[in-house]
PDB file of C-alpha atoms and ligand atoms in Angstrom:
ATOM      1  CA  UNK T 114     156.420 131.291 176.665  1.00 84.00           C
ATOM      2  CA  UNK T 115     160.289 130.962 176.318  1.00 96.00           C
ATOM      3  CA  UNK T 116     162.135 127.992 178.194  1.00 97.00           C
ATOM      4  CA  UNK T 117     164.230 129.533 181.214  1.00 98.00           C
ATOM      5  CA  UNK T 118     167.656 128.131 180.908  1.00 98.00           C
ATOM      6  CA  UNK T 119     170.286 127.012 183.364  1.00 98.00           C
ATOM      7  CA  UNK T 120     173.302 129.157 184.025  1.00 97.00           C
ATOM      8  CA  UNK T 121     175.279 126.965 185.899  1.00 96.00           C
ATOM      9  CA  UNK T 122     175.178 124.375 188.630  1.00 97.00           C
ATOM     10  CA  UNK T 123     177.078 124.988 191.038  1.00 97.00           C
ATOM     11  CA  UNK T 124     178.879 122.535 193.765  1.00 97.00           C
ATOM     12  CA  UNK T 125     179.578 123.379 197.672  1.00 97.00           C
ATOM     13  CA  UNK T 126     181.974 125.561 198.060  1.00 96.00           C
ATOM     14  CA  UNK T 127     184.272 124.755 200.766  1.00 97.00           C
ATOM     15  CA  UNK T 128     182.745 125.362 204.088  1.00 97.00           C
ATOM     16  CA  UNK T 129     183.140 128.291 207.163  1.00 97.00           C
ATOM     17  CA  UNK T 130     181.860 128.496 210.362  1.00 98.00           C
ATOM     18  CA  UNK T 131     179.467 130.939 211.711  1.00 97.00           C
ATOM     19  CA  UNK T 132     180.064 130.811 215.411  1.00 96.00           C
ATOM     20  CA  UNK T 133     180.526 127.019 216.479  1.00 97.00           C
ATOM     21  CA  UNK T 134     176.924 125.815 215.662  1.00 97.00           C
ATOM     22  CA  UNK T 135     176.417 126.591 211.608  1.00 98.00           C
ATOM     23  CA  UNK T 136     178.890 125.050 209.426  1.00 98.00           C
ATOM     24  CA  UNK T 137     177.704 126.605 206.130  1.00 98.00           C
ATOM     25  CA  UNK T 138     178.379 126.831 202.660  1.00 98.00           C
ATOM     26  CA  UNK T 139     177.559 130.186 201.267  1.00 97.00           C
ATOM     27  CA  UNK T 140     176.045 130.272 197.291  1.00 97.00           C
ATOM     28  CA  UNK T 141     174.806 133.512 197.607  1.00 97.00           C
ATOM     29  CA  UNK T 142     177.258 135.827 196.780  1.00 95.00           C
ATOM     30  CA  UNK T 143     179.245 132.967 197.060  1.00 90.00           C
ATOM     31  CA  UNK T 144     182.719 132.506 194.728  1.00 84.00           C
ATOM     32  CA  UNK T 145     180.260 132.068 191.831  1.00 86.00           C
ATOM     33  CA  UNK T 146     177.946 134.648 191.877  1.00 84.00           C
ATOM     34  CA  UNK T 147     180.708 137.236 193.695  1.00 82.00           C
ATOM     35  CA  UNK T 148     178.385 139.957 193.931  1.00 91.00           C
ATOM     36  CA  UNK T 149     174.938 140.631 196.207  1.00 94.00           C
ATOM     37  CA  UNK T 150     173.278 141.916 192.903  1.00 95.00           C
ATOM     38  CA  UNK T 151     173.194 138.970 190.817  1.00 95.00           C
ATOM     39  CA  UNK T 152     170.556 137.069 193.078  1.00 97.00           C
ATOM     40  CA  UNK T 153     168.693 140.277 194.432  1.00 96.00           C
ATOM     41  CA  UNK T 154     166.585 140.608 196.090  1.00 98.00           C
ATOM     42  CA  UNK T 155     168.561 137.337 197.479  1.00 98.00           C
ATOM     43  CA  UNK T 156     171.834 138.703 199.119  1.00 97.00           C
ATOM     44  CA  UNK T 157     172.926 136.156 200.887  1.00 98.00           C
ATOM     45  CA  UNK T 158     172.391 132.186 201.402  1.00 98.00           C
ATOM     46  CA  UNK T 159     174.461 129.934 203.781  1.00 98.00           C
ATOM     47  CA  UNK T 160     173.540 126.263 203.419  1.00 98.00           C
ATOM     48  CA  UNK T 161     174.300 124.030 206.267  1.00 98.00           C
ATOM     49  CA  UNK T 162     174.404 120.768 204.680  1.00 98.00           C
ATOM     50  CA  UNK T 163     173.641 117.700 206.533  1.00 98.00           C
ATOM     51  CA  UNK T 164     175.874 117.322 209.478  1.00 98.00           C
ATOM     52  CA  UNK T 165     176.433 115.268 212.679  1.00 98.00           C
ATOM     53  CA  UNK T 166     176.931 117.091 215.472  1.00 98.00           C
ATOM     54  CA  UNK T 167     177.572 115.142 218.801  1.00 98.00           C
ATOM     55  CA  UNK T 168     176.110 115.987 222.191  1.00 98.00           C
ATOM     56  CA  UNK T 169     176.749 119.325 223.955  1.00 97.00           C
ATOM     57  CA  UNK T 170     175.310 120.423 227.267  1.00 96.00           C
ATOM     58  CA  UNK T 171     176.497 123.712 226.081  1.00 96.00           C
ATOM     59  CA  UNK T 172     174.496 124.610 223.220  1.00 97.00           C
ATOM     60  CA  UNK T 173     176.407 125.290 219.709  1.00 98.00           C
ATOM     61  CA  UNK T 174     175.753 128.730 217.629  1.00 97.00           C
ATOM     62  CA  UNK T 175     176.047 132.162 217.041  1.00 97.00           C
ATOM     63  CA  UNK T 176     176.438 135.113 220.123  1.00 96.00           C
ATOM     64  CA  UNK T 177     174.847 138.484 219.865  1.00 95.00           C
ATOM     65  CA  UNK T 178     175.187 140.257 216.740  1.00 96.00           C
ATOM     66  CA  UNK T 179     172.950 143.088 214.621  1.00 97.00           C
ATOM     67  CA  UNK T 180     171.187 143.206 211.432  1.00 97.00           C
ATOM     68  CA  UNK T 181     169.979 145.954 209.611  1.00 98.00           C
ATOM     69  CA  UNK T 182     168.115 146.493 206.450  1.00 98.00           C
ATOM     70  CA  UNK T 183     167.141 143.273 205.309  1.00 98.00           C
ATOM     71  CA  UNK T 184     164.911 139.884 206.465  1.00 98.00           C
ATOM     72  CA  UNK T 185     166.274 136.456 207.632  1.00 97.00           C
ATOM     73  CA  UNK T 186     164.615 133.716 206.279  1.00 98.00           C
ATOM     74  CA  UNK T 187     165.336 130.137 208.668  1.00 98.00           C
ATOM     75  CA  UNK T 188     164.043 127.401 207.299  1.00 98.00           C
ATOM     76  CA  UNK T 189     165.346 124.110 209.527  1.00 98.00           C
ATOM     77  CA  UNK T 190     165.499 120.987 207.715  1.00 98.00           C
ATOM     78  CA  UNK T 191     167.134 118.929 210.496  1.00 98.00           C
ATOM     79  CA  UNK T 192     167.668 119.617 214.294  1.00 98.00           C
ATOM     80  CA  UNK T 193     166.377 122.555 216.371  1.00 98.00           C
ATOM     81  CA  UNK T 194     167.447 126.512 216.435  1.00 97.00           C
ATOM     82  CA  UNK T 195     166.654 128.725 219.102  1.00 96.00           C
ATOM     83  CA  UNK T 196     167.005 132.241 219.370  1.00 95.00           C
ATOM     84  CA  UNK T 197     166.508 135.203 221.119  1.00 93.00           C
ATOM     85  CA  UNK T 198     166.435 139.338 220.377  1.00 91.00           C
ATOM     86  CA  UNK T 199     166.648 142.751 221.994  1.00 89.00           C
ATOM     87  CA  UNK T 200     163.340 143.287 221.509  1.00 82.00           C
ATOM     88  CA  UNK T 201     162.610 140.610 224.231  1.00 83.00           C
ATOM     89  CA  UNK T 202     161.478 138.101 221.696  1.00 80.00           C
ATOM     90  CA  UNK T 203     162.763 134.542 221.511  1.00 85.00           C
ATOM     91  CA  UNK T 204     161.477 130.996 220.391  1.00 92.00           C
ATOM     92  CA  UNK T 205     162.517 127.917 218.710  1.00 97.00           C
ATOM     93  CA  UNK T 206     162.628 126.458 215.421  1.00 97.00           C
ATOM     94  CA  UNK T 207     161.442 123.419 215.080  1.00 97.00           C
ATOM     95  CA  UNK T 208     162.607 120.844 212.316  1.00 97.00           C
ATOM     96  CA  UNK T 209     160.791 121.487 208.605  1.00 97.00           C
ATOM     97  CA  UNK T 210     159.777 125.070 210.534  1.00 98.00           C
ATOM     98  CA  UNK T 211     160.656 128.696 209.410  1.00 97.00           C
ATOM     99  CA  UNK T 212     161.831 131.993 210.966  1.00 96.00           C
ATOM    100  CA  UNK T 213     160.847 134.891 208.790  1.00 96.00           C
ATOM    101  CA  UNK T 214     162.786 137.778 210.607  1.00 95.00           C
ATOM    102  CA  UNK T 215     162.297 141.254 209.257  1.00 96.00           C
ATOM    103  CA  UNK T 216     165.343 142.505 210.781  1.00 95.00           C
ATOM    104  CA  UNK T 217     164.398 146.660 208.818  1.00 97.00           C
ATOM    105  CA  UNK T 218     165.609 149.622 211.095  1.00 97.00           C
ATOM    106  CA  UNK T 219     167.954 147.038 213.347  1.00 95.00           C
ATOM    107  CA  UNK T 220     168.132 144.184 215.611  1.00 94.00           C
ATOM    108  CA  UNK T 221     170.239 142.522 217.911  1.00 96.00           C
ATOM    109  CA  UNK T 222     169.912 138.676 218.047  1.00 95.00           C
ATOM    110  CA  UNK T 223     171.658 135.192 218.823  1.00 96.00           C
ATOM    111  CA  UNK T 224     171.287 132.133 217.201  1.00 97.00           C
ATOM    112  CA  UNK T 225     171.912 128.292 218.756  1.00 98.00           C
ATOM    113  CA  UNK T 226     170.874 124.680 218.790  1.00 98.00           C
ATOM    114  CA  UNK T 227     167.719 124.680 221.115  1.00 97.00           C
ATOM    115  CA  UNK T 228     168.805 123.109 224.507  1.00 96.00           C
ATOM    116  CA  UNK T 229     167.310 120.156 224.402  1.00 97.00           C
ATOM    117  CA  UNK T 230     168.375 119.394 220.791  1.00 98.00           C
ATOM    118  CA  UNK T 231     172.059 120.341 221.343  1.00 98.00           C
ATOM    119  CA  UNK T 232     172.032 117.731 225.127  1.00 98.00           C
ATOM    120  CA  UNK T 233     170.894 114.827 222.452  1.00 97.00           C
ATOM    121  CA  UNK T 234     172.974 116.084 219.631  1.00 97.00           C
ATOM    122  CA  UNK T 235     171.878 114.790 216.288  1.00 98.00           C
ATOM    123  CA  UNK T 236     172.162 115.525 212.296  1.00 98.00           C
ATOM    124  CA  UNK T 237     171.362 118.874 211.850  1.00 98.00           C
ATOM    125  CA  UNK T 238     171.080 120.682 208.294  1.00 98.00           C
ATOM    126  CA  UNK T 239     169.437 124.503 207.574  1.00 98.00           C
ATOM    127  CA  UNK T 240     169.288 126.930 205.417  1.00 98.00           C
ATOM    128  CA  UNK T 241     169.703 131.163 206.249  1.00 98.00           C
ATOM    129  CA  UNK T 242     168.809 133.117 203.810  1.00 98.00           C
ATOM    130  CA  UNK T 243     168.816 137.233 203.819  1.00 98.00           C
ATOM    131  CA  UNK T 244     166.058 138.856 201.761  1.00 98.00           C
ATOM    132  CA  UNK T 245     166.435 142.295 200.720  1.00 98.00           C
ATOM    133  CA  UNK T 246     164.454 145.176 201.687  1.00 98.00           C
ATOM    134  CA  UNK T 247     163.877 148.010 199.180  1.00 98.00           C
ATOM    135  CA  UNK T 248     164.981 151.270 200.430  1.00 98.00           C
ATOM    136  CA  UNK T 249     161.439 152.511 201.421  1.00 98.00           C
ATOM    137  CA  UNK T 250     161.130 149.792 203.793  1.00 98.00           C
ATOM    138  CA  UNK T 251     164.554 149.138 205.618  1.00 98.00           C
ATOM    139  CA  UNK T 252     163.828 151.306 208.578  1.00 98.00           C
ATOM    140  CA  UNK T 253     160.970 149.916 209.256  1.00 96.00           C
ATOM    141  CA  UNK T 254     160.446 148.263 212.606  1.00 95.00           C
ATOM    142  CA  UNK T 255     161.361 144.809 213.401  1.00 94.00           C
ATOM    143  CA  UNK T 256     159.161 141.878 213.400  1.00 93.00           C
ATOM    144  CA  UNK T 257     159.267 138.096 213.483  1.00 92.00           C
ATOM    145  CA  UNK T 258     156.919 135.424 211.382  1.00 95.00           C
ATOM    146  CA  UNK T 259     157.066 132.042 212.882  1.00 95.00           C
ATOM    147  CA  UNK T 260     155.807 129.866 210.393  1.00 97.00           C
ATOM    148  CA  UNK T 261     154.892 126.090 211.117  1.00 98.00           C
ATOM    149  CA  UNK T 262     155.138 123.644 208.438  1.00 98.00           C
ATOM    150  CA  UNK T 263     151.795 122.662 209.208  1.00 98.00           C
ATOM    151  CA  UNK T 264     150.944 126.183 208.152  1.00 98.00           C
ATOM    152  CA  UNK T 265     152.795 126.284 204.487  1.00 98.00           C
ATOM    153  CA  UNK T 266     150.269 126.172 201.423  1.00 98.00           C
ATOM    154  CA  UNK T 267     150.377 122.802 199.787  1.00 98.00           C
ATOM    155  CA  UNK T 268     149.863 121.425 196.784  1.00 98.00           C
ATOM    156  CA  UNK T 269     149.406 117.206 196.590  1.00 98.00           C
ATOM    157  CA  UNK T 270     151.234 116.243 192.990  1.00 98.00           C
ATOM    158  CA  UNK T 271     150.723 112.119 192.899  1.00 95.00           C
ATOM    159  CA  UNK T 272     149.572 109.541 195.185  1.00 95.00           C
ATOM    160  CA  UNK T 273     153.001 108.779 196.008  1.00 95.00           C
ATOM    161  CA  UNK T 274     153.518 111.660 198.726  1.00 96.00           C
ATOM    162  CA  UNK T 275     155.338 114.684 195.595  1.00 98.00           C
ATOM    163  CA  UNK T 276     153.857 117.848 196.734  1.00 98.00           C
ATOM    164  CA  UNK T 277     155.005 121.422 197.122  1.00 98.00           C
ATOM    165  CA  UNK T 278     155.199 123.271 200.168  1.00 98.00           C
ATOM    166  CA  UNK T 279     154.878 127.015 199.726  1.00 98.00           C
ATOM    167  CA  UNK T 280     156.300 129.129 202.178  1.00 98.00           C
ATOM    168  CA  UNK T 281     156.013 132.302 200.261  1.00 98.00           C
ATOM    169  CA  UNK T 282     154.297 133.551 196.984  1.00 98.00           C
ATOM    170  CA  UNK T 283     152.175 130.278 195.400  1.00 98.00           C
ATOM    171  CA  UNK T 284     152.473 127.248 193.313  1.00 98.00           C
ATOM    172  CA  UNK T 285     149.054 126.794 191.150  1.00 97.00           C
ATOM    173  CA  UNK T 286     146.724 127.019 193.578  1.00 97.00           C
ATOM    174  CA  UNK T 287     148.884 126.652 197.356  1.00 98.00           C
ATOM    175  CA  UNK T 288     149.311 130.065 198.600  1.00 98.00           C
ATOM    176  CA  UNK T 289     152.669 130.771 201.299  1.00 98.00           C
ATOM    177  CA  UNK T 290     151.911 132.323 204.801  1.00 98.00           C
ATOM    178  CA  UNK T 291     154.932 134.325 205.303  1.00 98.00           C
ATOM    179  CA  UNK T 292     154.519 138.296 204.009  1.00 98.00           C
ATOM    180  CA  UNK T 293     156.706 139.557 201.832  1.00 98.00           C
ATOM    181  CA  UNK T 294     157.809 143.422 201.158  1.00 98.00           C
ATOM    182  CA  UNK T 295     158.651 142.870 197.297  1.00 98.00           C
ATOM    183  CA  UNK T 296     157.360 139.687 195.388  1.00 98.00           C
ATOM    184  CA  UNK T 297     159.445 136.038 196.730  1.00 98.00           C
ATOM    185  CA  UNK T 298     158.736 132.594 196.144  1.00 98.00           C
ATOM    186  CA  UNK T 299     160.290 130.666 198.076  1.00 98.00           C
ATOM    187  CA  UNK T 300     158.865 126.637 198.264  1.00 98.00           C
ATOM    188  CA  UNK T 301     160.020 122.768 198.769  1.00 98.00           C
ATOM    189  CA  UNK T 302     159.807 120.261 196.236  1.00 98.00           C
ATOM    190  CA  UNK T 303     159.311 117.636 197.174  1.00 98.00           C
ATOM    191  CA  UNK T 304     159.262 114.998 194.737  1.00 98.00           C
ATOM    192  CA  UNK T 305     159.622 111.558 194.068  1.00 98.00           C
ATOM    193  CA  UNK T 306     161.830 109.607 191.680  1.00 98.00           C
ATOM    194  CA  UNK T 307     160.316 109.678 188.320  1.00 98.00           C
ATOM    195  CA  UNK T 308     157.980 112.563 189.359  1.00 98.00           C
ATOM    196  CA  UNK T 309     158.641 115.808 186.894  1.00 98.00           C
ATOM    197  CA  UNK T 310     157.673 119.136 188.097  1.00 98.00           C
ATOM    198  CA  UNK T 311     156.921 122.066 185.694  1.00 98.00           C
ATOM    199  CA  UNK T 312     157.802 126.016 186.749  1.00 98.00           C
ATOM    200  CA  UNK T 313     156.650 128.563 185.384  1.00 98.00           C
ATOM    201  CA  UNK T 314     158.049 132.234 186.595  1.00 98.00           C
ATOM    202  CA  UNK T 315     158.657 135.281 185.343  1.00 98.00           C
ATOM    203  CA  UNK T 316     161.684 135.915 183.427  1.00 97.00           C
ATOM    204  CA  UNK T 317     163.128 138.840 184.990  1.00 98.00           C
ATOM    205  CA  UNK T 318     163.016 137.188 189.104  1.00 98.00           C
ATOM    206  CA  UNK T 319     166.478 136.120 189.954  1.00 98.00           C
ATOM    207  CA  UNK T 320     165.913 132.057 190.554  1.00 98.00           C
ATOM    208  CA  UNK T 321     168.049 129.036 191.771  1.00 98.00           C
ATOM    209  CA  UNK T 322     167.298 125.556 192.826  1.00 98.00           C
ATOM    210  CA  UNK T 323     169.356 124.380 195.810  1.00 98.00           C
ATOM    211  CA  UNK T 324     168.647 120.184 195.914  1.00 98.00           C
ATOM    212  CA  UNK T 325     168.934 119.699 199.839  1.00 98.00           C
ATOM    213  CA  UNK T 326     168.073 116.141 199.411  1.00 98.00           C
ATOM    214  CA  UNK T 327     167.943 113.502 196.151  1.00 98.00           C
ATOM    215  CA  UNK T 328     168.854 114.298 193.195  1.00 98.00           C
ATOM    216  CA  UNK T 329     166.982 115.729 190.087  1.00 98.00           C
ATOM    217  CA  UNK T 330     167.348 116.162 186.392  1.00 98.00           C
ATOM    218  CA  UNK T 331     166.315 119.913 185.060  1.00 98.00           C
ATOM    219  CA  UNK T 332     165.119 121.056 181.934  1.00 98.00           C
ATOM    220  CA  UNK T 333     165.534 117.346 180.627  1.00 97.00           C
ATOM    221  CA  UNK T 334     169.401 117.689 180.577  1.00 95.00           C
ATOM    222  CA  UNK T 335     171.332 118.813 183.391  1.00 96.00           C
ATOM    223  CA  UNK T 336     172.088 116.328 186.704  1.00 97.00           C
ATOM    224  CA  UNK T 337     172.410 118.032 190.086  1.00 98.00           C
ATOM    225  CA  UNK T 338     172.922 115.922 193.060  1.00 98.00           C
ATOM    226  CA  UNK T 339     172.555 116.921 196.861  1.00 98.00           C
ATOM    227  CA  UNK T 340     174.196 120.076 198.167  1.00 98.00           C
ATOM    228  CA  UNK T 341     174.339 121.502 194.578  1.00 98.00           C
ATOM    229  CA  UNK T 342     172.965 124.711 193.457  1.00 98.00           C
ATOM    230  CA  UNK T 343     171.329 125.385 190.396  1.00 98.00           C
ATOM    231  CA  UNK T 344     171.550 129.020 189.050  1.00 97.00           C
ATOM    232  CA  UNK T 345     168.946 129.725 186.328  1.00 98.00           C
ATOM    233  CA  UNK T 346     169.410 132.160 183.647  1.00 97.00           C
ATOM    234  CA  UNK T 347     167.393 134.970 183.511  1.00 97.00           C
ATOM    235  CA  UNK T 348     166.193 134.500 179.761  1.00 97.00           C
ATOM    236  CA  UNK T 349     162.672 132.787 179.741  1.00 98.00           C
ATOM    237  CA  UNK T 350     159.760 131.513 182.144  1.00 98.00           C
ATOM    238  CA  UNK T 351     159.502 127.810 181.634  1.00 98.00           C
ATOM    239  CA  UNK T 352     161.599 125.279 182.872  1.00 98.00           C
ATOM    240  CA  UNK T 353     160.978 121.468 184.592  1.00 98.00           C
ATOM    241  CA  UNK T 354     162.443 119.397 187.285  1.00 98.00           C
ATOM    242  CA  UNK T 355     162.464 116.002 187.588  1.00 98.00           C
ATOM    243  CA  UNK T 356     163.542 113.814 190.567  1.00 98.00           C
ATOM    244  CA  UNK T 357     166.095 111.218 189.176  1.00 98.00           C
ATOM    245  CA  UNK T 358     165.785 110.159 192.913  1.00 97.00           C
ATOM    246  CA  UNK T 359     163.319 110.755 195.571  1.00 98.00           C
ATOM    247  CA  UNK T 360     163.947 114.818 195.564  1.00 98.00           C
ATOM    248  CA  UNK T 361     163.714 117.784 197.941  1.00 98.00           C
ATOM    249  CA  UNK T 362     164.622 121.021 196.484  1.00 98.00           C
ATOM    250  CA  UNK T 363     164.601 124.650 197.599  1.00 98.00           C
ATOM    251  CA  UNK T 364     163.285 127.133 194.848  1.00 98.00           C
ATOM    252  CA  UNK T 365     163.863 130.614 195.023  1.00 98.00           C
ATOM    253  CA  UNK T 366     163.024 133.249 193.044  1.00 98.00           C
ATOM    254  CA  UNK T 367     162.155 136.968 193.200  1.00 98.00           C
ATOM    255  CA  UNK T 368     161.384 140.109 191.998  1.00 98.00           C
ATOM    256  CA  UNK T 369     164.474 142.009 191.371  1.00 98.00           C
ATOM    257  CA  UNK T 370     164.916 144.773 193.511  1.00 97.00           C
ATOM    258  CA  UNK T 371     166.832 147.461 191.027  1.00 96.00           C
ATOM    259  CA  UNK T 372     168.872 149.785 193.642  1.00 97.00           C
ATOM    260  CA  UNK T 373     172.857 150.053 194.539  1.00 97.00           C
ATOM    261  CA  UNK T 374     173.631 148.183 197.036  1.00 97.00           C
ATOM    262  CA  UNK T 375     175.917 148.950 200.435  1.00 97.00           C
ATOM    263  CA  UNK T 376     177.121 146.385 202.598  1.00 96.00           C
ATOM    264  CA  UNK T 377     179.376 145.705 205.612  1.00 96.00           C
ATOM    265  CA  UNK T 378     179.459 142.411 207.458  1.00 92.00           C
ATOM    266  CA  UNK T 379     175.511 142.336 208.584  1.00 95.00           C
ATOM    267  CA  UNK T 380     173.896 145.764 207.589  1.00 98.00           C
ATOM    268  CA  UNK T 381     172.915 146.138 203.753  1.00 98.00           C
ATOM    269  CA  UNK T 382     171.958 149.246 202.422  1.00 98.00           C
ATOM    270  CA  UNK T 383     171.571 151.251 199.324  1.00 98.00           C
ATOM    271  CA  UNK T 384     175.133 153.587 200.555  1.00 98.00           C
ATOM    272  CA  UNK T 385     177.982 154.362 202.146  1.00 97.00           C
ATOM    273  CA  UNK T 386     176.184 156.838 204.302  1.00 98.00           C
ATOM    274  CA  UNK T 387     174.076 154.458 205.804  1.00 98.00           C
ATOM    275  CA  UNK T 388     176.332 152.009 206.481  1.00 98.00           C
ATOM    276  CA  UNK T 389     177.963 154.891 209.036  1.00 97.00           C
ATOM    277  CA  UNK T 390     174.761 155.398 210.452  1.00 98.00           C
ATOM    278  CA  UNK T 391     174.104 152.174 211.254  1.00 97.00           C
ATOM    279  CA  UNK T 392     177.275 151.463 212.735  1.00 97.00           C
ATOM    280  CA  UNK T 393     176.936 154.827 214.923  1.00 97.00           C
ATOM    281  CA  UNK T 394     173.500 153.442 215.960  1.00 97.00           C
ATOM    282  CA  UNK T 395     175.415 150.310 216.740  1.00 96.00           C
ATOM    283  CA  UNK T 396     177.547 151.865 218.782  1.00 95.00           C
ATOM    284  CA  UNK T 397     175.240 153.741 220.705  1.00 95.00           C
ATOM    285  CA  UNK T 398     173.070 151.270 221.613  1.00 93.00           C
ATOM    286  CA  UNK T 399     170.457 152.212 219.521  1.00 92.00           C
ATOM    287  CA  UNK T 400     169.529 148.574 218.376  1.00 92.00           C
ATOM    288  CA  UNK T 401     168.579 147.761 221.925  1.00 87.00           C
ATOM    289  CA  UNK T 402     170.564 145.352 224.642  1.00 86.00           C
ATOM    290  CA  UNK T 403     170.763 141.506 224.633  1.00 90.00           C
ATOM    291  CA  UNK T 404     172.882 139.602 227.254  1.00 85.00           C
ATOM    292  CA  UNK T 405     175.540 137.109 225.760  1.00 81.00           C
TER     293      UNK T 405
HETATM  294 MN1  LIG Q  61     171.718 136.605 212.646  1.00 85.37          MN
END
């Protein structure tokens, strides 16, 4: 077994907002990365980092918009998201809780603060990331996974409260609820000062760290503090985190999915072709109504 090296660790770029309720920083493609392939099958990640956001009786997000050929992965560290689709579905994301959206053959959507949330206001901080489908499976209907955090595997480290929560693929033993198309791990570390974690993956899956709280030491020599990503180089399996402070830390990692890639704002596809058929469909209402 070969040690898995960082490639870089990368800090916040600066942020953008995506409608008035997500003020994100986006890693994946990012300014770094530049390109959906590097990650894939991660093609995008916006991180909203820990943010106060004062009391609205209007609630703060995004308006109607599509997606096509890919999943959304919510995962809510802070504060409350609610949404609702064209399909007639709708529900709320509750703090530590997960949305696993397979958006596939196309769906319309909007996503706030839940109503409640957004009258108290609060600090708020999430993280949307869109999983790639491989072309057999991005027509596929749409479908939602609400996963509670009561309801991610979980593996108990020390005595001192370091576990892992699994949301998909497994750690050891702790096995993730959420179903995946194509292999994805996707977890929180959660560790406490002094507490080193070893990972062991396979050397091919695309895999970052992104340290939403803490800070943590990896592979013995490189610091990353809160906010920071942490790329890792695809060259070996092995590598270890340790929380230099008490630590939580989003791993991802995935089996590559090897085809081109076509994109335009929020379809991805493997070509141009597609890209004009989903914007017909757009057009003519083929992904269904929602009122704004
Ligand atoms: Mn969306």
């Amino acid at each position: 077994m070969k040690r898995k090296n960082i490639e870089k660790v990368i800090a916040p770029p600066p942020h953008h907002w995506v409608g008035d309720g997500f003020k994100v920083h986006n890693f994946i493609p990012g300014t770094t990365l530049t390109n959906m392939e590097r990650m894939n099958p991660f093609i995008l990640l916006d991180y909203n980092a820990n943010h106060h956001f004062p009391p609205s009786d209007k609630p703060r997000g995004v308006g109607v918009h599509p997606h096509r050929g890919f999943e959304t992965v919510t995962i809510a560290y802070k504060g409350r998201i609610q949404h609702h689709d064209s399909s007639g579905g709708g529900g709320i994301i509750g703090e530590g809780d997960v949305q696993w959206m397979t958006a596939a053959s196309g769906i319309l959507h909007k996503e706030y603060h839940e109503k409640e949330w957004s009258k108290e206001g609060g600090q708020f901080q999430m993280v949307q990331l869109w999983v790639n489908l491989p072309a057999r499976n991005k027509m596929e209907p749409p479908k939602y996974q609400a996963i509670k955090k009561e309801d991610f595997g979980r593996l108990t480290l020390d005595e001192n409260g370091s576990e892992v929560e699994v949301i998909s693929g497994n750690y050891l033993t702790a096995y993730g609820p959420a179903s995946t198309f194509t292999p994805v791990y996707l977890m929180n570390l959660r560790l406490k000062k002094g507490y080193k974690l070893p990972v062991n993956l396979p050397a091919n899956y695309p895999t970052a760290l992104l340290v939403i709280e803490g800070s943590v030491l990896v592979n013995e020599i490189e610091k990353a503090t809160v906010d920071h990503f942490i790329l890792m180089a695809n060259d070996g399996e092995n590598f270890t985190i340790e929380a230099t402070n008490d630590a939580l830390v989003l791993l991802l990692s995935g089996e590559p999915i090897d085809e081109p890639i076509a994109a335009h704002g929020p379809f991805v596809m493997n070509n141009r072709r597609e890209i004009i058929q989903a914007f017909d469909d757009f057009n003519r209402g083929k992904f269904g109504f929602l009122e704004d």
